[in-house]
Coordinates of C-alpha atoms in Angstrom, one line a residue:
Chain A
M28 CA 66.1 -84.1 146.6
K29 CA 68.2 -86.6 148.3
F30 CA 65.9 -86.2 151.1
L31 CA 63.0 -87.0 148.9
V32 CA 64.6 -90.0 147.2
S33 CA 65.4 -91.4 150.2
L34 CA 62.0 -91.1 151.5
A35 CA 60.6 -92.5 148.7
W36 CA 62.9 -95.5 148.5
K37 CA 62.2 -96.2 152.1
N38 CA 58.9 -96.4 151.6
L39 CA 58.7 -98.7 149.3
S40 CA 59.3 -101.0 151.9
R41 CA 56.9 -99.5 154.2
Y42 CA 54.2 -102.0 152.5
K43 CA 56.2 -104.5 150.9
R44 CA 53.3 -107.4 150.3
R45 CA 51.2 -104.5 148.4
T46 CA 55.2 -103.5 146.4
V47 CA 55.7 -106.6 145.4
I48 CA 52.4 -107.2 144.2
T49 CA 52.2 -104.2 142.1
M50 CA 55.5 -104.8 141.1
I51 CA 54.8 -108.5 139.4
A52 CA 52.0 -106.9 138.1
I53 CA 54.2 -104.0 136.2
A54 CA 56.9 -106.8 135.2
F55 CA 54.1 -108.8 134.2
G56 CA 52.7 -106.5 131.4
I57 CA 56.3 -105.5 130.5
S58 CA 57.4 -108.9 129.7
M59 CA 54.6 -109.7 127.9
Y60 CA 55.2 -106.7 126.0
I61 CA 58.7 -107.4 125.0
W62 CA 57.8 -111.2 124.4
I63 CA 54.9 -110.8 122.2
D64 CA 56.7 -107.5 120.6
G65 CA 60.1 -109.9 120.1
F66 CA 58.0 -112.7 118.9
L67 CA 56.2 -110.8 115.9
L68 CA 59.2 -109.3 115.3
G69 CA 60.6 -112.5 114.5
M70 CA 58.0 -113.6 112.5
E71 CA 58.2 -110.7 110.3
K72 CA 61.6 -111.0 110.1
E73 CA 61.4 -114.5 109.2
S74 CA 58.4 -113.8 107.0
E75 CA 61.1 -110.8 105.4
R76 CA 63.6 -113.7 104.7
N77 CA 61.3 -116.2 103.4
L78 CA 59.2 -113.8 101.0
L79 CA 63.0 -112.4 99.7
W80 CA 64.5 -116.0 99.2
Y81 CA 61.9 -117.8 97.9
E82 CA 58.7 -115.7 96.8
T83 CA 59.3 -112.2 95.4
G84 CA 63.2 -111.6 95.3
V85 CA 63.9 -107.7 96.8
A86 CA 61.6 -106.6 93.8
E87 CA 60.6 -107.5 90.3
I88 CA 60.2 -106.0 86.8
M89 CA 57.4 -106.5 85.2
E90 CA 54.8 -104.5 82.6
A91 CA 52.5 -102.0 84.2
G92 CA 49.6 -103.8 82.2
Y93 CA 50.9 -107.0 84.3
W94 CA 51.2 -104.9 87.3
K95 CA 47.4 -103.6 87.1
D96 CA 46.1 -107.8 86.6
I97 CA 48.3 -109.2 88.4
A98 CA 45.9 -111.3 90.4
Y99 CA 45.3 -112.6 87.3
F100 CA 48.6 -113.8 85.8
P101 CA 47.7 -111.9 82.4
L102 CA 50.6 -113.3 80.1
K103 CA 49.8 -111.2 77.5
D104 CA 51.5 -108.6 79.2
S105 CA 54.7 -109.9 79.3
F106 CA 57.8 -108.8 77.9
K107 CA 61.1 -109.5 76.3
V108 CA 64.1 -108.9 78.4
S109 CA 66.5 -106.4 76.1
P110 CA 70.4 -106.3 76.8
K111 CA 70.1 -103.0 77.5
L112 CA 67.1 -103.8 80.6
I113 CA 69.6 -106.2 81.9
K114 CA 72.7 -103.9 81.4
T115 CA 70.4 -100.8 83.6
I116 CA 69.9 -103.8 86.4
E117 CA 73.7 -104.7 86.8
D118 CA 75.2 -101.3 86.3
K119 CA 73.1 -100.4 89.8
G120 CA 74.4 -103.7 91.6
F121 CA 71.2 -106.0 91.3
S122 CA 71.5 -109.9 90.4
W123 CA 68.8 -111.1 88.5
T124 CA 66.6 -114.0 87.3
K125 CA 64.0 -113.7 84.5
R126 CA 60.0 -115.5 85.4
T127 CA 57.4 -116.7 83.5
A128 CA 54.2 -117.0 86.0
F129 CA 50.9 -118.4 85.1
I130 CA 47.6 -120.4 87.0
S131 CA 47.1 -123.9 85.9
E132 CA 45.3 -126.8 87.4
M133 CA 47.5 -129.7 88.6
F134 CA 46.0 -133.6 88.0
D135 CA 47.2 -136.9 88.8
E136 CA 45.3 -139.7 89.1
N137 CA 43.8 -139.1 91.9
G138 CA 42.5 -135.3 91.1
S139 CA 43.6 -131.6 90.5
L140 CA 44.2 -128.5 92.6
P141 CA 45.1 -124.9 91.6
V142 CA 48.4 -124.1 91.3
I143 CA 50.3 -121.3 90.6
V144 CA 53.5 -122.5 87.8
Y145 CA 56.4 -120.3 87.4
G146 CA 58.7 -121.0 84.8
I147 CA 62.1 -120.5 86.2
D148 CA 65.6 -119.9 84.8
T149 CA 67.5 -123.1 86.2
K150 CA 70.9 -121.1 85.5
R151 CA 70.1 -117.9 86.7
D152 CA 67.1 -118.9 89.3
E153 CA 69.9 -119.1 92.1
E154 CA 71.3 -115.8 92.1
V155 CA 68.3 -114.5 93.6
F156 CA 66.3 -117.2 95.0
K157 CA 67.8 -120.2 96.7
L158 CA 64.6 -122.9 96.0
K159 CA 67.6 -125.1 95.1
E160 CA 68.7 -126.0 98.6
T161 CA 64.9 -126.5 100.1
I162 CA 64.7 -130.0 98.0
V163 CA 64.2 -132.6 100.1
K164 CA 63.6 -135.3 98.0
G165 CA 65.0 -135.7 93.9
K166 CA 66.9 -133.4 92.4
Y167 CA 66.9 -129.9 91.3
L168 CA 65.3 -129.2 87.2
E169 CA 67.9 -129.3 84.1
P170 CA 67.4 -126.9 81.4
N171 CA 64.5 -128.0 78.8
E172 CA 63.9 -131.2 80.7
Y173 CA 59.7 -131.4 81.1
G174 CA 60.1 -131.8 84.7
V175 CA 58.6 -130.3 88.0
L176 CA 59.4 -129.2 91.7
V177 CA 56.6 -128.8 93.5
G178 CA 56.0 -128.2 97.4
E179 CA 55.6 -130.7 100.0
W180 CA 52.5 -130.2 101.2
L181 CA 51.2 -129.9 97.4
A182 CA 52.9 -133.1 96.5
E183 CA 50.7 -134.4 99.8
D184 CA 47.7 -133.0 98.9
L185 CA 48.5 -134.7 95.3
S186 CA 49.6 -138.1 96.7
I187 CA 52.3 -137.2 94.9
K188 CA 56.2 -138.8 94.7
V189 CA 59.0 -138.4 92.7
G190 CA 59.0 -139.8 89.7
D191 CA 55.5 -139.8 89.1
V192 CA 54.2 -137.6 85.7
V193 CA 51.5 -134.8 86.8
T194 CA 49.7 -132.9 84.1
V195 CA 49.6 -129.0 83.8
R196 CA 46.3 -127.4 82.2
T197 CA 46.0 -123.9 81.1
R198 CA 46.0 -121.1 78.7
T199 CA 48.5 -119.9 76.6
R200 CA 49.8 -116.4 75.8
L201 CA 47.6 -116.5 72.8
G202 CA 45.0 -118.0 74.8
A203 CA 44.8 -121.4 73.6
Y204 CA 44.0 -124.7 75.8
Q205 CA 47.3 -126.5 76.9
A206 CA 48.1 -129.4 78.6
V207 CA 51.4 -130.4 79.5
D208 CA 52.5 -133.7 81.0
L209 CA 55.2 -133.0 83.6
E210 CA 57.6 -135.3 85.4
V211 CA 58.3 -134.8 89.3
K212 CA 61.8 -134.2 89.2
G213 CA 62.0 -133.2 93.1
I214 CA 60.1 -131.5 96.1
L215 CA 60.5 -128.7 98.1
N216 CA 59.9 -128.3 102.1
C217 CA 60.1 -124.5 101.9
P218 CA 59.6 -122.6 105.0
N219 CA 57.8 -120.1 102.8
P220 CA 53.9 -121.5 103.1
K221 CA 52.4 -120.1 100.3
V222 CA 55.5 -121.6 97.7
N223 CA 55.1 -125.2 100.0
K224 CA 51.3 -125.1 99.1
G225 CA 50.8 -124.0 95.9
T226 CA 53.2 -123.2 93.8
A227 CA 55.0 -125.3 91.0
F228 CA 58.4 -124.7 89.5
I229 CA 59.4 -126.0 85.8
P230 CA 62.0 -124.6 83.4
L231 CA 61.9 -121.4 82.1
S232 CA 62.7 -122.6 78.4
V233 CA 59.5 -125.2 78.9
A234 CA 57.5 -122.3 79.7
D235 CA 58.6 -120.2 77.3
R236 CA 57.4 -123.7 74.1
E237 CA 54.1 -124.6 75.6
M238 CA 52.8 -121.2 77.1
E239 CA 53.7 -119.8 73.4
M240 CA 55.9 -116.9 75.1
D241 CA 58.2 -116.4 71.7
G242 CA 60.5 -115.6 74.8
R243 CA 58.8 -113.6 76.7
V244 CA 58.4 -113.0 80.3
T245 CA 56.2 -111.8 83.1
E246 CA 58.6 -110.8 84.9
V247 CA 62.4 -110.0 86.1
A248 CA 63.4 -110.8 90.0
L249 CA 65.7 -108.8 91.4
G250 CA 68.1 -109.6 94.2
L251 CA 70.5 -107.7 96.6
P252 CA 73.8 -109.7 98.7
E253 CA 72.9 -107.5 101.2
W254 CA 70.2 -106.8 103.4
T255 CA 70.6 -103.9 104.1
S256 CA 69.4 -100.6 102.4
Q257 CA 67.3 -102.8 99.9
E258 CA 64.4 -100.0 99.7
A259 CA 67.1 -97.4 98.6
R260 CA 69.0 -99.0 96.1
L261 CA 66.5 -99.5 94.2
I262 CA 65.3 -96.2 94.0
P263 CA 68.0 -94.8 91.3
L264 CA 66.9 -98.1 89.4
T265 CA 63.4 -97.6 89.4
K266 CA 63.7 -93.9 88.5
E267 CA 66.0 -95.1 85.6
I268 CA 64.0 -98.0 84.2
E269 CA 60.6 -96.1 84.2
K270 CA 63.1 -93.0 82.2
S271 CA 64.1 -95.6 80.1
F272 CA 61.8 -98.8 79.8
P273 CA 58.1 -96.8 79.8
L274 CA 56.0 -99.5 79.5
L275 CA 57.8 -101.6 82.5
V276 CA 57.5 -100.8 86.6
V277 CA 59.5 -102.0 89.4
K278 CA 57.9 -103.2 92.4
N279 CA 59.6 -104.1 95.4
W280 CA 58.1 -107.0 97.8
R281 CA 55.9 -104.8 99.9
D282 CA 54.4 -104.1 96.9
L283 CA 54.5 -107.8 95.8
A284 CA 53.4 -109.2 99.1
K285 CA 50.5 -106.4 99.9
D286 CA 48.6 -109.4 102.0
F287 CA 51.5 -110.1 104.2
V288 CA 52.4 -106.5 104.7
A289 CA 48.2 -106.3 105.6
V290 CA 48.0 -109.1 107.8
S291 CA 51.6 -108.4 109.8
E292 CA 50.1 -104.5 110.0
G293 CA 46.3 -106.0 111.1
K294 CA 48.3 -108.3 113.8
R295 CA 49.7 -105.8 114.8
G296 CA 47.3 -103.4 115.5
G297 CA 45.5 -106.3 117.8
T298 CA 48.7 -106.7 119.3
S299 CA 48.9 -103.1 120.7
V300 CA 45.1 -103.4 122.1
L301 CA 46.2 -106.2 123.9
L302 CA 49.4 -104.6 125.0
F303 CA 47.6 -101.3 126.1
L304 CA 45.3 -103.8 128.1
I305 CA 48.5 -105.4 130.1
F306 CA 49.6 -102.0 130.7
I307 CA 46.1 -101.3 131.5
I308 CA 46.4 -103.8 134.0
A309 CA 50.1 -102.5 135.4
A310 CA 48.6 -98.7 135.4
V311 CA 45.3 -99.8 137.6
G312 CA 47.4 -102.2 139.9
I313 CA 50.0 -99.3 140.8
S314 CA 47.4 -96.4 141.1
N315 CA 45.3 -98.9 143.4
T316 CA 48.9 -99.1 145.7
M317 CA 49.8 -95.1 145.2
L318 CA 46.1 -94.5 145.8
M319 CA 46.2 -96.4 149.2
A320 CA 49.4 -95.6 150.1
V321 CA 48.6 -91.7 149.6
Y322 CA 45.7 -91.8 151.9
E323 CA 46.8 -94.1 154.4
R324 CA 49.5 -91.2 154.9
I325 CA 47.4 -88.3 154.9
R326 CA 48.2 -87.4 158.1
E327 CA 51.7 -87.9 157.6
I328 CA 51.4 -85.9 154.7
G329 CA 49.2 -83.4 157.1
M330 CA 52.5 -83.2 159.2
M331 CA 55.1 -82.7 156.7
R332 CA 53.1 -79.5 155.4
A333 CA 52.8 -78.3 158.4
M334 CA 56.7 -78.7 158.9
G335 CA 56.7 -75.9 156.0
M336 CA 57.5 -78.8 153.2
K337 CA 56.3 -77.4 149.9
D338 CA 53.2 -79.5 147.9
S339 CA 55.5 -79.7 145.2
S340 CA 58.2 -81.6 147.4
I341 CA 55.4 -84.2 149.2
R342 CA 54.3 -84.8 145.4
L343 CA 57.1 -85.4 143.9
A344 CA 58.0 -88.2 146.7
F345 CA 54.8 -89.8 146.0
L346 CA 55.9 -89.5 142.5
L347 CA 59.4 -91.0 142.9
E348 CA 57.5 -93.3 145.1
A349 CA 55.4 -94.9 142.4
G350 CA 58.8 -94.3 140.0
G351 CA 60.2 -96.6 142.2
I352 CA 57.8 -99.2 141.9
G353 CA 57.6 -98.6 138.3
F354 CA 61.2 -98.9 137.8
L355 CA 61.9 -102.4 139.6
G356 CA 59.0 -103.5 138.0
S357 CA 60.0 -102.5 134.7
L358 CA 63.6 -104.1 135.3
I359 CA 62.2 -106.8 136.4
G360 CA 59.7 -107.1 133.3
V361 CA 62.8 -106.6 131.0
A362 CA 64.9 -108.6 132.0
L363 CA 62.4 -111.6 131.9
G364 CA 61.1 -110.0 128.8
A365 CA 65.0 -110.8 127.8
F366 CA 65.1 -114.5 129.1
F367 CA 61.7 -115.4 127.2
T368 CA 63.6 -113.7 124.0
F369 CA 66.0 -115.4 124.5
F370 CA 64.9 -119.0 124.6
M371 CA 62.1 -118.1 121.3
V372 CA 65.3 -116.5 119.7
R373 CA 67.8 -119.2 120.3
Y374 CA 65.3 -122.6 120.4
G375 CA 61.7 -120.9 119.0
L376 CA 58.7 -122.3 119.3
D377 CA 57.3 -125.6 117.3
Y378 CA 53.6 -124.4 116.3
S379 CA 53.7 -127.3 113.3
G380 CA 51.4 -129.4 115.6
I381 CA 49.0 -126.7 116.1
L382 CA 48.5 -125.0 113.1
G383 CA 49.6 -127.8 110.3
R384 CA 49.1 -126.0 107.2
M385 CA 47.2 -123.3 108.5
D386 CA 48.2 -120.1 106.5
I387 CA 48.5 -116.8 109.0
G388 CA 49.1 -114.8 106.5
Y389 CA 53.3 -115.0 107.8
R390 CA 55.6 -116.4 105.4
V391 CA 56.8 -119.0 108.3
T392 CA 56.3 -122.6 108.7
G393 CA 57.5 -124.6 111.7
I394 CA 59.5 -123.3 114.3
F395 CA 58.6 -119.7 115.2
R396 CA 61.5 -117.6 116.4
A397 CA 61.5 -114.4 118.1
A398 CA 64.3 -111.6 117.2
W399 CA 65.5 -109.1 119.7
D400 CA 63.7 -105.6 119.7
I401 CA 66.6 -103.6 121.6
K402 CA 64.5 -99.9 121.3
A403 CA 60.8 -102.1 122.2
M404 CA 62.7 -103.2 125.7
I405 CA 64.4 -99.4 126.3
V406 CA 60.5 -97.9 125.8
A407 CA 58.8 -100.5 127.2
F408 CA 61.3 -99.5 130.5
F409 CA 60.7 -95.7 130.2
F410 CA 56.7 -96.4 129.9
G411 CA 56.6 -98.4 133.0
V412 CA 58.6 -96.0 135.0
I413 CA 56.4 -92.7 133.6
V414 CA 53.1 -94.5 133.9
S415 CA 53.9 -95.2 137.4
M416 CA 54.6 -91.9 138.1
L417 CA 52.0 -90.5 136.0
V418 CA 49.4 -92.3 137.9
A419 CA 50.8 -91.5 141.2
F420 CA 49.9 -87.8 140.7
I421 CA 46.0 -87.8 141.0
P422 CA 45.7 -89.5 144.4
A423 CA 48.9 -87.3 145.5
H424 CA 47.0 -84.4 144.4
R425 CA 43.7 -84.9 145.7
A426 CA 45.1 -85.1 149.4
L427 CA 47.6 -81.9 148.1
K428 CA 44.0 -80.3 147.9
M429 CA 42.9 -81.1 151.6
E430 CA 43.0 -78.1 153.9
I431 CA 46.5 -79.1 156.8
T432 CA 44.2 -79.2 159.6
E433 CA 41.7 -81.9 157.8
C434 CA 44.5 -83.8 157.1
L435 CA 46.0 -83.7 160.4
R436 CA 42.5 -84.8 162.1
Y437 CA 42.0 -87.8 159.2
Q438 CA 41.3 -91.1 160.4
Chain B
M6 CA 56.1 -62.6 169.1
V7 CA 52.4 -63.4 168.2
K8 CA 49.6 -61.4 169.3
V9 CA 46.0 -62.5 168.3
S10 CA 43.7 -59.6 167.8
N11 CA 39.8 -60.4 167.9
I12 CA 39.6 -63.2 166.0
T13 CA 37.0 -65.8 165.1
K14 CA 36.6 -69.1 163.4
D15 CA 33.3 -70.3 161.9
Y16 CA 32.8 -74.2 160.2
M17 CA 29.9 -75.5 158.6
V18 CA 29.0 -78.5 159.6
G19 CA 26.8 -79.7 157.2
K20 CA 24.4 -76.9 156.7
M21 CA 25.2 -75.8 160.4
V22 CA 27.9 -72.8 161.1
V23 CA 29.8 -73.9 163.8
N24 CA 31.4 -70.8 165.8
A25 CA 34.8 -72.4 166.9
L26 CA 36.5 -69.5 167.8
R27 CA 34.3 -66.2 169.3
G28 CA 36.8 -63.3 169.0
V29 CA 40.0 -64.2 170.9
T30 CA 42.4 -61.8 171.6
M31 CA 45.6 -62.9 173.5
E32 CA 49.3 -62.0 173.2
I33 CA 52.7 -64.7 173.6
G34 CA 55.6 -63.0 174.3
S35 CA 59.1 -64.6 173.6
G36 CA 60.6 -67.6 175.7
E37 CA 56.9 -68.1 176.9
F38 CA 56.0 -71.5 178.6
L39 CA 51.8 -71.1 177.8
S40 CA 49.2 -73.5 177.8
I41 CA 45.9 -73.1 176.7
A42 CA 43.6 -75.0 178.6
G43 CA 39.8 -75.9 177.8
P44 CA 37.6 -78.7 177.9
S45 CA 37.2 -80.6 174.1
G46 CA 35.3 -78.9 171.9
S47 CA 36.5 -75.4 173.5
G48 CA 38.3 -74.3 170.5
K49 CA 41.8 -75.1 172.1
T50 CA 43.2 -76.7 168.7
T51 CA 41.6 -74.3 166.0
L52 CA 43.2 -71.6 168.5
L53 CA 46.7 -73.9 168.0
N54 CA 46.0 -73.7 164.4
L55 CA 45.6 -70.5 163.6
I56 CA 48.4 -69.3 165.8
G57 CA 50.5 -72.4 163.4
C58 CA 49.3 -70.8 160.6
L59 CA 48.1 -74.0 159.2
D60 CA 44.5 -72.4 159.4
K61 CA 43.3 -69.0 158.3
S62 CA 40.8 -67.0 160.4
S63 CA 37.3 -66.1 159.3
A64 CA 37.9 -62.5 161.1
G65 CA 40.5 -61.1 162.9
E66 CA 44.3 -61.1 162.7
I67 CA 47.2 -62.9 164.1
F68 CA 50.9 -61.2 163.8
I69 CA 54.1 -63.2 164.5
D70 CA 57.2 -61.0 164.8
N71 CA 54.6 -57.8 164.3
E72 CA 53.6 -59.1 160.5
P73 CA 50.3 -59.7 159.7
V74 CA 50.2 -63.7 158.3
S75 CA 46.5 -63.1 156.6
E76 CA 48.1 -61.6 153.9
K77 CA 50.5 -63.9 153.1
S78 CA 50.0 -66.3 150.3
K79 CA 50.3 -70.5 151.3
K80 CA 54.1 -70.6 150.1
E81 CA 55.0 -68.0 152.5
L82 CA 53.1 -69.5 155.0
A83 CA 55.0 -72.6 154.7
L84 CA 58.3 -70.8 154.7
L85 CA 57.1 -69.1 157.9
R86 CA 56.4 -72.4 159.3
R87 CA 59.8 -74.0 157.8
K88 CA 62.0 -71.1 159.7
K89 CA 60.0 -69.9 162.9
I90 CA 57.2 -72.6 164.1
G91 CA 58.0 -76.5 165.3
F92 CA 55.2 -78.5 166.1
V93 CA 54.3 -81.1 168.9
F94 CA 51.6 -83.5 167.6
Q95 CA 49.3 -85.9 170.2
S96 CA 49.7 -89.0 168.2
F97 CA 53.6 -87.9 167.4
N98 CA 53.4 -87.9 163.5
L99 CA 56.6 -89.4 162.6
I100 CA 57.3 -90.8 159.8
P101 CA 57.6 -94.9 160.5
V102 CA 60.4 -95.5 158.0
L103 CA 62.6 -93.0 158.9
S104 CA 64.8 -94.1 161.9
A105 CA 64.8 -91.4 165.4
F106 CA 67.9 -89.3 163.6
E107 CA 66.0 -89.2 160.6
N108 CA 62.8 -88.2 161.7
V109 CA 64.4 -85.3 163.8
S110 CA 67.1 -84.3 161.3
F111 CA 63.8 -83.9 158.7
P112 CA 63.2 -80.2 159.0
L113 CA 66.6 -79.1 158.6
S114 CA 66.8 -81.8 155.0
L115 CA 63.8 -79.0 154.3
L116 CA 66.3 -76.1 155.0
G117 CA 69.2 -77.4 153.2
V118 CA 71.1 -78.1 156.1
N119 CA 74.7 -79.5 155.1
D120 CA 75.2 -83.1 155.6
K121 CA 77.7 -82.4 158.8
E122 CA 76.2 -79.8 160.6
L123 CA 72.7 -81.7 159.9
K124 CA 74.3 -84.5 162.1
E125 CA 75.9 -82.8 164.8
R126 CA 72.5 -80.7 165.6
T127 CA 70.3 -84.0 165.2
M128 CA 72.8 -85.8 167.8
A129 CA 73.3 -83.1 169.9
L130 CA 69.4 -82.9 170.4
L131 CA 68.6 -86.5 170.7
D132 CA 71.4 -86.5 173.2
E133 CA 69.6 -83.5 174.7
V134 CA 66.3 -84.9 174.9
G135 CA 67.5 -88.3 176.2
L136 CA 67.4 -90.3 173.1
G137 CA 71.1 -90.7 172.8
G138 CA 72.4 -94.1 171.2
L139 CA 68.8 -94.6 170.2
E140 CA 68.8 -92.4 166.9
N141 CA 68.9 -95.8 164.8
R142 CA 65.9 -97.1 166.1
F143 CA 62.5 -96.7 164.3
P144 CA 59.4 -95.5 165.9
S145 CA 58.1 -98.8 166.4
E146 CA 61.1 -99.9 168.2
L147 CA 60.2 -97.3 170.4
S148 CA 58.0 -96.3 173.5
G149 CA 55.5 -93.8 173.6
G150 CA 57.7 -91.3 175.8
Q151 CA 60.5 -91.9 173.4
Q152 CA 58.6 -91.6 170.1
Q153 CA 57.1 -88.0 171.5
R154 CA 60.6 -86.9 172.7
V155 CA 61.7 -87.5 169.0
A156 CA 58.3 -85.4 168.3
I157 CA 59.8 -82.7 170.8
A158 CA 63.2 -82.9 169.3
R159 CA 62.3 -82.5 165.4
A160 CA 60.2 -79.4 166.5
L161 CA 63.6 -77.7 167.9
I162 CA 65.9 -79.1 165.7
K163 CA 65.6 -76.0 163.2
G164 CA 65.6 -73.6 166.1
P165 CA 62.5 -72.4 165.6
S166 CA 61.3 -68.8 168.0
L167 CA 57.4 -71.1 168.5
V168 CA 56.5 -74.5 169.5
L169 CA 53.5 -75.3 169.5
A170 CA 52.4 -78.7 170.9
D171 CA 48.6 -79.9 171.1
E172 CA 47.9 -81.9 173.8
P173 CA 51.5 -83.4 173.8
T174 CA 50.6 -85.6 176.8
A175 CA 47.3 -87.1 175.5
N176 CA 48.7 -90.2 174.5
L177 CA 50.7 -90.8 177.7
D178 CA 51.0 -92.4 181.0
S179 CA 50.8 -89.8 183.9
K180 CA 54.6 -90.4 184.3
T181 CA 55.9 -90.4 181.0
G182 CA 53.4 -87.1 180.6
S183 CA 55.0 -85.7 183.5
D184 CA 58.9 -86.5 182.2
I185 CA 57.8 -85.0 178.8
L186 CA 56.6 -81.5 180.1
K187 CA 60.1 -81.5 182.2
L188 CA 61.6 -82.0 179.2
M189 CA 59.5 -79.4 177.2
E190 CA 60.0 -76.6 180.2
N191 CA 63.8 -77.5 180.2
L192 CA 64.0 -76.9 176.4
N193 CA 61.9 -73.8 177.1
T194 CA 64.1 -71.8 179.2
K195 CA 67.7 -73.5 177.2
H196 CA 67.0 -72.3 173.7
K197 CA 64.5 -69.6 174.5
A198 CA 62.0 -71.1 172.4
T199 CA 58.3 -69.7 173.5
F200 CA 56.5 -72.9 174.2
V201 CA 52.7 -72.9 173.6
F202 CA 50.5 -76.0 174.4
S203 CA 47.3 -76.9 174.7
T204 CA 45.9 -79.3 177.2
H205 CA 42.7 -80.7 179.3
D206 CA 44.4 -82.3 181.6
P207 CA 44.8 -80.3 185.6
M208 CA 48.4 -81.7 185.6
V209 CA 49.4 -80.7 182.5
M210 CA 48.5 -77.3 183.3
D211 CA 50.3 -76.9 186.8
F212 CA 53.6 -77.0 184.3
A213 CA 52.6 -73.7 182.3
R214 CA 54.0 -70.3 183.7
R215 CA 50.7 -68.9 182.1
L216 CA 47.3 -70.5 181.6
I217 CA 45.1 -69.4 179.4
L218 CA 41.8 -70.7 180.1
I219 CA 38.9 -71.4 176.9
H220 CA 35.3 -72.1 176.5
D221 CA 33.1 -72.2 173.8
G222 CA 35.6 -70.3 171.5
R223 CA 36.0 -67.6 173.8
I224 CA 38.8 -66.8 176.4
V225 CA 37.1 -67.0 179.8
D226 CA 40.3 -66.7 182.6
E227 CA 44.2 -66.5 182.3
K228 CA 46.4 -66.9 185.4
T229 CA 49.9 -66.4 185.6
M230 CA 51.3 -69.3 187.3
R231 CA 54.4 -70.1 189.8
R232 CA 55.3 -73.4 190.2
L233 CA 57.5 -74.5 193.0
K234 CA 60.2 -76.2 191.0

């Protein structure tokens, strides 16, 4: 074995240029994989955070009927939050805040836009969401005031600024048309584009009064102080709610942000195809290199077989040689991928100039940052080595099928 | 040592059957220095390949140390070659990325000889073939004659009972070829290994102690030579 490893290693230097080109192809494939994977993972993680902090919380409790028609924000399926429900939530270690969401049309003197308005508990909302931290102009809402917080993009679209008055037209829980004048108190620049683009926030008490909610809300958003084990911690709470409050359901952020989950999975699928193509390029590269290496050495193979070297040993020598190219290529690829990822994690790429306000499904804006995916790096490394060895198998096998005398005569 | 009994070898060239050997019978004794001579296409290489267990005959039998080789599997034949038969090729067939030392020790690596013994035996044989001090050179840094010396050392390193050399001097000038033959002769005497080499060169034939002439796949003559040293 020692001899085979030594022979394979020395053979790597036999056709330096070809070896280097193949290594570059593999390194390119691996580094692209690591870079894109880290980039997508970063986008997903940031999107997840921006969903949790600004849009959905860890989960929401709502009426089953509301969940069924959630796309229409059916206020008739709202509910009153009982002390028993609050106790159940708090006993399981979750923070909470009440919200009422409804669809409206927001007017100013220049025109109107459809907007989702959330009535928020101005004192409790910070327990779950981080909207307050994103205010770039004006101030946060006071309880009971007829004020509104709007996203920066929405403010630009409606050409409104702090102090302006906008009219929100909607239908109340009981079906009456309603128009409410609200003063713009603050403008948010939220990293979640959905919030930035088409969402407004008003005090829950104002929403309750103007929407004829009579103390009802559409949802209770839940938060957790830590990021880990969210889904595991939701299980006992969900069971408890289902048991004690049969009309209510608990929906986690993945259920609530199905558009993001679908886009994320779709893009992952598309990227997998791209990555597969990159690996095909690398595989074809090494396959070509090994094919040439084997055919240029057929007489040598004949000599080794004549000397009594086992076919399996000769095959192994070629596999080790290909594995050596794969090893070096993968090593360089992982190093390059890590280098690119490092910069993407630390500094990110500012896409705001290119994408503007384009909705790409992810809940990220401006600078896109990557995340470290050590598992993907390890997988890519071994994949590079193993694929290299596998593609060398065929030409080596073909050469070994030739008769020894045929090999020795081969020109 | 080797007994060849009425062997034939037929090849298909397109749809034509070529009779490369047509009933060859011969015996090679232990320690012989034998040349199989004949013009191109006479069947010399085919005969050597069959004796060296690199190919299978169409009919007839070859016995090596009284054992018929036709019944052996590929693996058994590989083992036989690994232990008992050394090869010297016309174009040397050295591994270019290995040094002279590594090329010579290659058969010992196949036999799993330990590093210490491998080094001692290889260095001793390199000295013997006149390549002492050149052990770290690669084939590209050696002359044709030196490369063939490496190939001879490689054939002999495992102590084979039979060394087969297919036109070992064909790629060498006459002076170098003569030196190589003298070396082979000395090694034959010293190591008691049987040497069988093919040639069509009369000068090379003169070195043999026994000469078998082959033509159109048949043995046409056999001579015992008495060369003056």
